[in-house]
């Protein structure tokens, strides 16, 4: 059986939609209530069996490595004071998990970011998680685990998709899966951010992928697009040259695109209404507003 134990987190993006908040911190450090987006993503990966976290970073953004560092002095202080609930909050990562930080070097897009993980991933299938696609934690739902299981079953790369509204089609990779009958379907074509009139369907790629290591050679031969970026989607399209090589799994779970303001605010409200410590007050507040 294939081993899938490494996850790549591209976190070097410029986060321009959230400036000035993202001047000195990656957008993945923005919190939903009290936990940064990257922590939700890392927890999802670990729950799915990932043992090595590979962060593709940009220079001068150390907040993510700081966030996952142990804080022994603070831990001791809270322990001495009997504040166990605060000790638990400090434990952002268990020690058995390996962290690797790789600088992206140049902001040349998602495909370029993933390519930087080549040496560390080596010859194994691996996970890619875009933390700004926030999937609300719910019991029994794990998008990464869903992809890993499908990848093992079909012995192929599998990416997560869900229907997006017409006005959002041009913001996503869009796939054509033909009849779209089951939870996991063979992809027939994939295109990055098409105009609505050119889109083969409304099935948008969301930020969860399990990829074969053959993607690295394909990324190496992928040219920059018009915007000067190497698109992961363009390399995924090349996977389709071989039969039964790339599948789409329909996302199980509630997902918010926190790469833009509206999705971020929606995710925050949904999570607040689910947080027992504040949900009633939040509902009252929204009602009065
Ligand atoms: C990236 C991918 C796109 C995918 C999206 C999911 O776009 O290029 O194919 O649909 O993530 O969030 P970005 O959001 O980085 O522009």
Short mmCIF file of C-alpha atoms and ligand atoms in Angstrom, two decimals:
data_model
loop_
_atom_site.label_atom_id
_atom_site.label_comp_id
_atom_site.label_asym_id
_atom_site.label_seq_id
_atom_site.Cartn_x
_atom_site.Cartn_y
_atom_site.Cartn_z
CA UNK A 1 0.00 0.00 0.00
CA UNK A 2 1.13 3.56 -0.78
CA UNK A 3 2.46 5.66 2.07
CA UNK A 4 0.98 9.18 2.15
CA UNK A 5 2.51 10.95 5.11
CA UNK A 6 3.77 14.31 3.84
CA UNK A 7 1.74 17.48 3.35
CA UNK A 8 2.81 20.63 1.55
CA UNK A 9 1.38 23.97 2.71
CA UNK A 10 2.10 26.80 0.27
CA UNK A 11 2.07 29.85 2.55
CA UNK A 12 4.31 32.26 0.67
CA UNK A 13 1.53 34.14 -1.13
CA UNK A 14 1.34 37.90 -0.85
CA UNK A 15 -2.20 38.00 0.57
CA UNK A 16 -2.90 41.25 -1.22
CA UNK A 17 -6.67 41.04 -0.58
CA UNK A 18 -6.00 41.35 3.14
CA UNK A 19 -3.50 44.20 3.18
CA UNK A 20 -2.50 45.82 5.45
CA UNK A 21 -3.15 42.85 7.81
CA UNK A 22 -0.87 40.69 5.67
CA UNK A 23 2.04 43.13 5.48
CA UNK A 24 3.97 41.20 8.11
CA UNK A 25 2.01 37.97 8.60
CA UNK A 26 0.92 35.38 6.04
CA UNK A 27 -2.82 35.36 5.33
CA UNK A 28 -2.81 31.79 6.70
CA UNK A 29 -2.20 33.28 10.17
CA UNK A 30 -5.53 35.14 10.14
CA UNK A 31 -7.72 33.58 12.83
CA UNK A 32 -11.21 32.16 12.65
CA UNK A 33 -12.24 33.19 16.19
CA UNK A 34 -9.11 32.19 18.14
CA UNK A 35 -7.24 29.78 15.87
CA UNK A 36 -5.28 30.69 12.74
CA UNK A 37 -6.31 29.18 9.41
CA UNK A 38 -3.02 27.29 9.16
CA UNK A 39 -3.70 25.47 12.42
CA UNK A 40 -7.06 24.16 11.21
CA UNK A 41 -5.30 22.93 8.06
CA UNK A 42 -2.46 21.29 9.99
CA UNK A 43 -4.94 19.58 12.36
CA UNK A 44 -6.86 18.22 9.36
CA UNK A 45 -3.63 16.84 7.87
CA UNK A 46 -2.48 15.22 11.12
CA UNK A 47 -5.89 13.67 11.69
CA UNK A 48 -5.60 12.20 8.17
CA UNK A 49 -2.27 10.53 9.08
CA UNK A 50 0.27 13.12 7.90
CA UNK A 51 3.59 13.01 9.80
CA UNK A 52 5.68 15.62 7.94
CA UNK A 53 4.52 19.20 7.38
CA UNK A 54 6.31 21.06 4.59
CA UNK A 55 5.69 24.81 4.59
CA UNK A 56 6.67 26.74 1.48
CA UNK A 57 7.27 30.20 2.86
CA UNK A 58 8.35 33.63 1.75
CA UNK A 59 11.15 35.53 3.44
CA UNK A 60 10.41 37.78 6.41
CA UNK A 61 7.29 35.83 7.42
CA UNK A 62 8.27 33.82 10.48
CA UNK A 63 4.89 33.84 12.17
CA UNK A 64 4.01 30.32 11.05
CA UNK A 65 7.18 28.71 12.39
CA UNK A 66 6.76 30.71 15.62
CA UNK A 67 3.17 29.54 15.91
CA UNK A 68 4.13 25.86 15.87
CA UNK A 69 7.14 26.28 18.17
CA UNK A 70 6.84 24.99 21.72
CA UNK A 71 6.74 27.75 24.34
CA UNK A 72 8.31 26.04 27.40
CA UNK A 73 8.52 29.10 29.66
CA UNK A 74 4.91 30.09 29.11
CA UNK A 75 3.86 26.47 29.44
CA UNK A 76 5.62 26.22 32.81
CA UNK A 77 4.05 29.49 34.00
CA UNK A 78 0.51 28.35 33.11
CA UNK A 79 1.16 24.90 34.64
CA UNK A 80 2.41 26.46 37.90
CA UNK A 81 -0.68 28.66 38.00
CA UNK A 82 -2.95 25.62 37.40
CA UNK A 83 -4.28 27.15 34.14
CA UNK A 84 -4.56 23.85 32.27
CA UNK A 85 -6.95 25.21 29.64
CA UNK A 86 -4.27 27.70 28.58
CA UNK A 87 -1.57 24.99 28.52
CA UNK A 88 -3.76 23.02 26.09
CA UNK A 89 -4.08 26.07 23.83
CA UNK A 90 -0.29 26.41 23.68
CA UNK A 91 0.12 22.86 22.38
CA UNK A 92 -0.31 23.72 18.70
CA UNK A 93 1.61 20.65 17.58
CA UNK A 94 2.59 17.31 19.06
CA UNK A 95 6.29 16.48 19.07
CA UNK A 96 6.07 13.44 16.76
CA UNK A 97 5.35 15.72 13.81
CA UNK A 98 8.26 16.89 11.65
CA UNK A 99 8.22 20.46 10.33
CA UNK A 100 10.15 21.56 7.28
CA UNK A 101 10.31 25.17 6.08
CA UNK A 102 11.37 25.87 2.51
CA UNK A 103 11.65 29.42 1.17
CA UNK A 104 9.86 29.84 -2.15
CA UNK A 105 12.44 32.40 -3.24
CA UNK A 106 10.34 34.08 -5.89
CA UNK A 107 6.55 34.61 -5.92
CA UNK A 108 5.97 32.56 -9.07
CA UNK A 109 2.64 30.97 -8.25
CA UNK A 110 1.17 27.83 -6.72
CA UNK A 111 2.84 25.38 -9.12
CA UNK A 112 6.24 26.91 -8.38
CA UNK A 113 5.54 26.70 -4.63
CA UNK A 114 4.67 23.00 -4.81
CA UNK A 115 7.77 22.31 -6.92
CA UNK A 116 9.98 23.58 -4.07
CA UNK A 117 8.92 20.52 -2.03
CA UNK A 118 10.36 18.07 -4.58
CA UNK A 119 13.50 17.04 -2.66
CA UNK A 120 11.69 16.57 0.65
CA UNK A 121 8.70 14.70 -0.81
CA UNK A 122 10.93 12.50 -2.99
CA UNK A 123 9.21 9.53 -4.60
CA UNK A 124 5.96 9.41 -2.57
CA UNK A 125 2.38 10.48 -3.10
CA UNK A 126 1.77 13.62 -1.03
CA UNK A 127 -0.91 16.04 0.13
CA UNK A 128 -1.20 19.73 -0.79
CA UNK A 129 -3.37 21.93 1.43
CA UNK A 130 -4.26 25.56 0.76
CA UNK A 131 -5.09 26.78 4.24
CA UNK A 132 -7.15 29.73 3.05
CA UNK A 133 -9.76 27.20 1.92
CA UNK A 134 -11.17 26.75 5.40
CA UNK A 135 -13.13 23.55 5.92
CA UNK A 136 -15.18 23.83 9.06
CA UNK A 137 -14.12 21.10 11.48
CA UNK A 138 -16.99 18.67 11.91
CA UNK A 139 -17.02 15.18 13.36
CA UNK A 140 -16.49 12.54 10.69
CA UNK A 141 -15.52 15.03 7.97
CA UNK A 142 -11.93 15.18 6.82
CA UNK A 143 -11.36 16.31 3.24
CA UNK A 144 -7.71 15.26 3.25
CA UNK A 145 -8.52 11.77 4.54
CA UNK A 146 -11.22 11.48 1.87
CA UNK A 147 -8.60 12.21 -0.83
CA UNK A 148 -5.98 9.88 0.67
CA UNK A 149 -8.49 7.00 0.78
CA UNK A 150 -9.55 7.64 -2.82
CA UNK A 151 -5.93 7.93 -3.98
CA UNK A 152 -5.09 4.57 -2.44
CA UNK A 153 -8.23 2.99 -3.89
CA UNK A 154 -7.68 4.27 -7.45
CA UNK A 155 -3.87 4.36 -7.32
CA UNK A 156 -3.94 7.86 -8.82
CA UNK A 157 -3.88 11.56 -7.98
CA UNK A 158 -7.15 12.90 -6.54
CA UNK A 159 -8.25 16.49 -6.02
CA UNK A 160 -11.17 17.96 -4.11
CA UNK A 161 -13.99 19.74 -5.95
CA UNK A 162 -17.33 21.36 -5.21
CA UNK A 163 -19.90 23.29 -7.22
CA UNK A 164 -19.25 27.02 -7.29
CA UNK A 165 -21.62 29.80 -8.28
CA UNK A 166 -21.36 31.35 -11.76
CA UNK A 167 -19.82 34.55 -10.42
CA UNK A 168 -16.96 32.54 -8.82
CA UNK A 169 -16.13 30.21 -11.76
CA UNK A 170 -13.35 32.48 -13.00
CA UNK A 171 -11.65 32.33 -9.56
CA UNK A 172 -11.03 28.57 -9.55
CA UNK A 173 -9.53 25.69 -11.41
CA UNK A 174 -12.56 24.09 -13.11
CA UNK A 175 -12.88 20.39 -13.98
CA UNK A 176 -15.03 18.38 -16.33
CA UNK A 177 -15.93 14.93 -14.97
CA UNK A 178 -18.57 13.95 -17.50
CA UNK A 179 -21.62 12.51 -15.77
CA UNK A 180 -20.47 13.28 -12.18
CA UNK A 181 -22.32 10.23 -10.85
CA UNK A 182 -20.42 9.21 -7.76
CA UNK A 183 -18.37 10.81 -5.01
CA UNK A 184 -15.15 10.19 -6.94
CA UNK A 185 -15.03 10.66 -10.71
CA UNK A 186 -12.37 10.48 -13.38
CA UNK A 187 -11.43 13.95 -14.64
CA UNK A 188 -11.71 14.53 -18.37
CA UNK A 189 -10.37 18.06 -18.50
CA UNK A 190 -9.17 20.79 -16.16
CA UNK A 191 -8.59 24.48 -16.79
CA UNK A 192 -7.38 27.32 -14.57
CA UNK A 193 -9.78 30.21 -13.94
CA UNK A 194 -11.77 30.12 -17.20
CA UNK A 195 -14.27 32.76 -18.19
CA UNK A 196 -17.77 31.57 -17.35
CA UNK A 197 -18.64 31.13 -21.03
CA UNK A 198 -15.56 28.92 -21.60
CA UNK A 199 -15.91 26.83 -18.41
CA UNK A 200 -16.59 23.12 -18.95
CA UNK A 201 -18.71 22.96 -15.75
CA UNK A 202 -19.28 24.62 -12.37
CA UNK A 203 -17.06 22.17 -10.50
CA UNK A 204 -14.34 24.21 -8.84
CA UNK A 205 -11.08 22.82 -7.49
CA UNK A 206 -10.72 23.61 -3.83
CA UNK A 207 -7.46 23.66 -1.96
CA UNK A 208 -6.98 19.98 -1.17
CA UNK A 209 -4.94 17.67 -3.40
CA UNK A 210 -3.27 14.26 -3.16
CA UNK A 211 -0.67 14.11 -5.89
CA UNK A 212 1.60 11.53 -7.43
CA UNK A 213 5.30 12.49 -7.37
CA UNK A 214 5.19 12.50 -11.19
CA UNK A 215 3.70 16.01 -10.81
CA UNK A 216 7.20 17.40 -10.10
CA UNK A 217 8.56 16.53 -13.57
CA UNK A 218 5.40 18.00 -15.09
CA UNK A 219 5.77 21.19 -13.06
CA UNK A 220 9.38 21.51 -14.20
CA UNK A 221 8.27 21.61 -17.81
CA UNK A 222 5.29 23.93 -17.16
CA UNK A 223 5.73 27.44 -18.54
CA UNK A 224 4.63 30.59 -16.74
CA UNK A 225 1.16 31.80 -17.72
CA UNK A 226 0.25 35.35 -18.82
CA UNK A 227 0.48 36.60 -15.25
CA UNK A 228 4.01 35.22 -14.91
CA UNK A 229 2.99 32.34 -12.62
CA UNK A 230 3.50 28.59 -12.88
CA UNK A 231 0.04 27.13 -12.36
CA UNK A 232 -0.45 23.81 -10.57
CA UNK A 233 -3.58 23.35 -12.71
CA UNK A 234 -1.51 23.36 -15.91
CA UNK A 235 0.65 20.50 -14.59
CA UNK A 236 -2.49 18.64 -13.43
CA UNK A 237 -3.81 18.90 -16.99
CA UNK A 238 -0.69 17.06 -18.16
CA UNK A 239 -1.48 14.18 -15.77
CA UNK A 240 -4.46 13.55 -18.04
CA UNK A 241 -2.16 12.39 -20.85
CA UNK A 242 -2.14 9.00 -19.10
CA UNK A 243 -5.43 7.11 -18.59
CA UNK A 244 -7.01 6.81 -15.11
CA UNK A 245 -4.45 9.19 -13.66
CA UNK A 246 -6.46 12.04 -12.09
CA UNK A 247 -9.74 11.92 -10.17
CA UNK A 248 -12.04 14.50 -8.56
CA UNK A 249 -13.61 13.81 -5.17
CA UNK A 250 -16.68 15.85 -4.25
CA UNK A 251 -15.91 17.62 -0.99
CA UNK A 252 -17.75 16.34 2.03
CA UNK A 253 -17.95 19.25 4.41
CA UNK A 254 -18.61 22.95 4.63
CA UNK A 255 -15.91 25.07 3.09
CA UNK A 256 -15.30 28.81 3.01
CA UNK A 257 -12.91 30.61 0.69
CA UNK A 258 -11.03 32.69 3.24
CA UNK A 259 -8.77 34.05 0.50
CA UNK A 260 -11.33 36.80 0.06
CA UNK A 261 -13.15 39.03 2.53
CA UNK A 262 -16.69 37.73 2.16
CA UNK A 263 -15.70 34.07 2.66
CA UNK A 264 -13.59 35.02 5.66
CA UNK A 265 -16.43 36.92 7.32
CA UNK A 266 -18.90 34.09 6.56
CA UNK A 267 -16.53 31.52 8.07
CA UNK A 268 -16.12 33.66 11.17
CA UNK A 269 -19.89 34.11 11.66
CA UNK A 270 -20.62 30.41 11.08
CA UNK A 271 -17.92 29.40 13.57
CA UNK A 272 -19.04 31.99 16.12
CA UNK A 273 -22.61 30.66 15.95
CA UNK A 274 -21.17 27.21 16.72
CA UNK A 275 -19.01 28.31 19.62
CA UNK A 276 -20.94 27.53 22.80
CA UNK A 277 -19.17 30.25 24.76
CA UNK A 278 -20.49 33.07 22.53
CA UNK A 279 -23.09 31.65 20.12
CA UNK A 280 -26.18 33.02 21.86
CA UNK A 281 -24.78 36.53 22.21
CA UNK A 282 -23.63 36.50 18.58
CA UNK A 283 -27.06 35.38 17.36
CA UNK A 284 -28.73 38.11 19.45
CA UNK A 285 -26.29 40.68 18.12
CA UNK A 286 -26.89 39.71 14.48
CA UNK A 287 -30.64 39.76 15.08
CA UNK A 288 -30.52 43.27 16.56
CA UNK A 289 -28.20 44.52 13.85
C1 LIG B 1 -5.62 28.24 -6.47
C2 LIG B 1 -5.60 27.34 -7.70
C3 LIG B 1 -7.01 27.13 -8.22
C4 LIG B 1 -7.90 26.59 -7.11
C5 LIG B 1 -7.85 27.52 -5.90
C6 LIG B 1 -8.59 26.91 -4.71
O1 LIG B 1 -6.01 29.54 -6.87
O2 LIG B 1 -4.77 27.91 -8.68
O3 LIG B 1 -6.99 26.22 -9.28
O4 LIG B 1 -9.22 26.44 -7.59
O5 LIG B 1 -6.49 27.74 -5.48
O6 LIG B 1 -8.67 27.83 -3.66
P1 LIG B 1 -5.77 30.83 -5.93
O7 LIG B 1 -6.89 30.84 -4.93
O8 LIG B 1 -4.43 30.64 -5.28
O9 LIG B 1 -5.83 32.01 -6.84
#
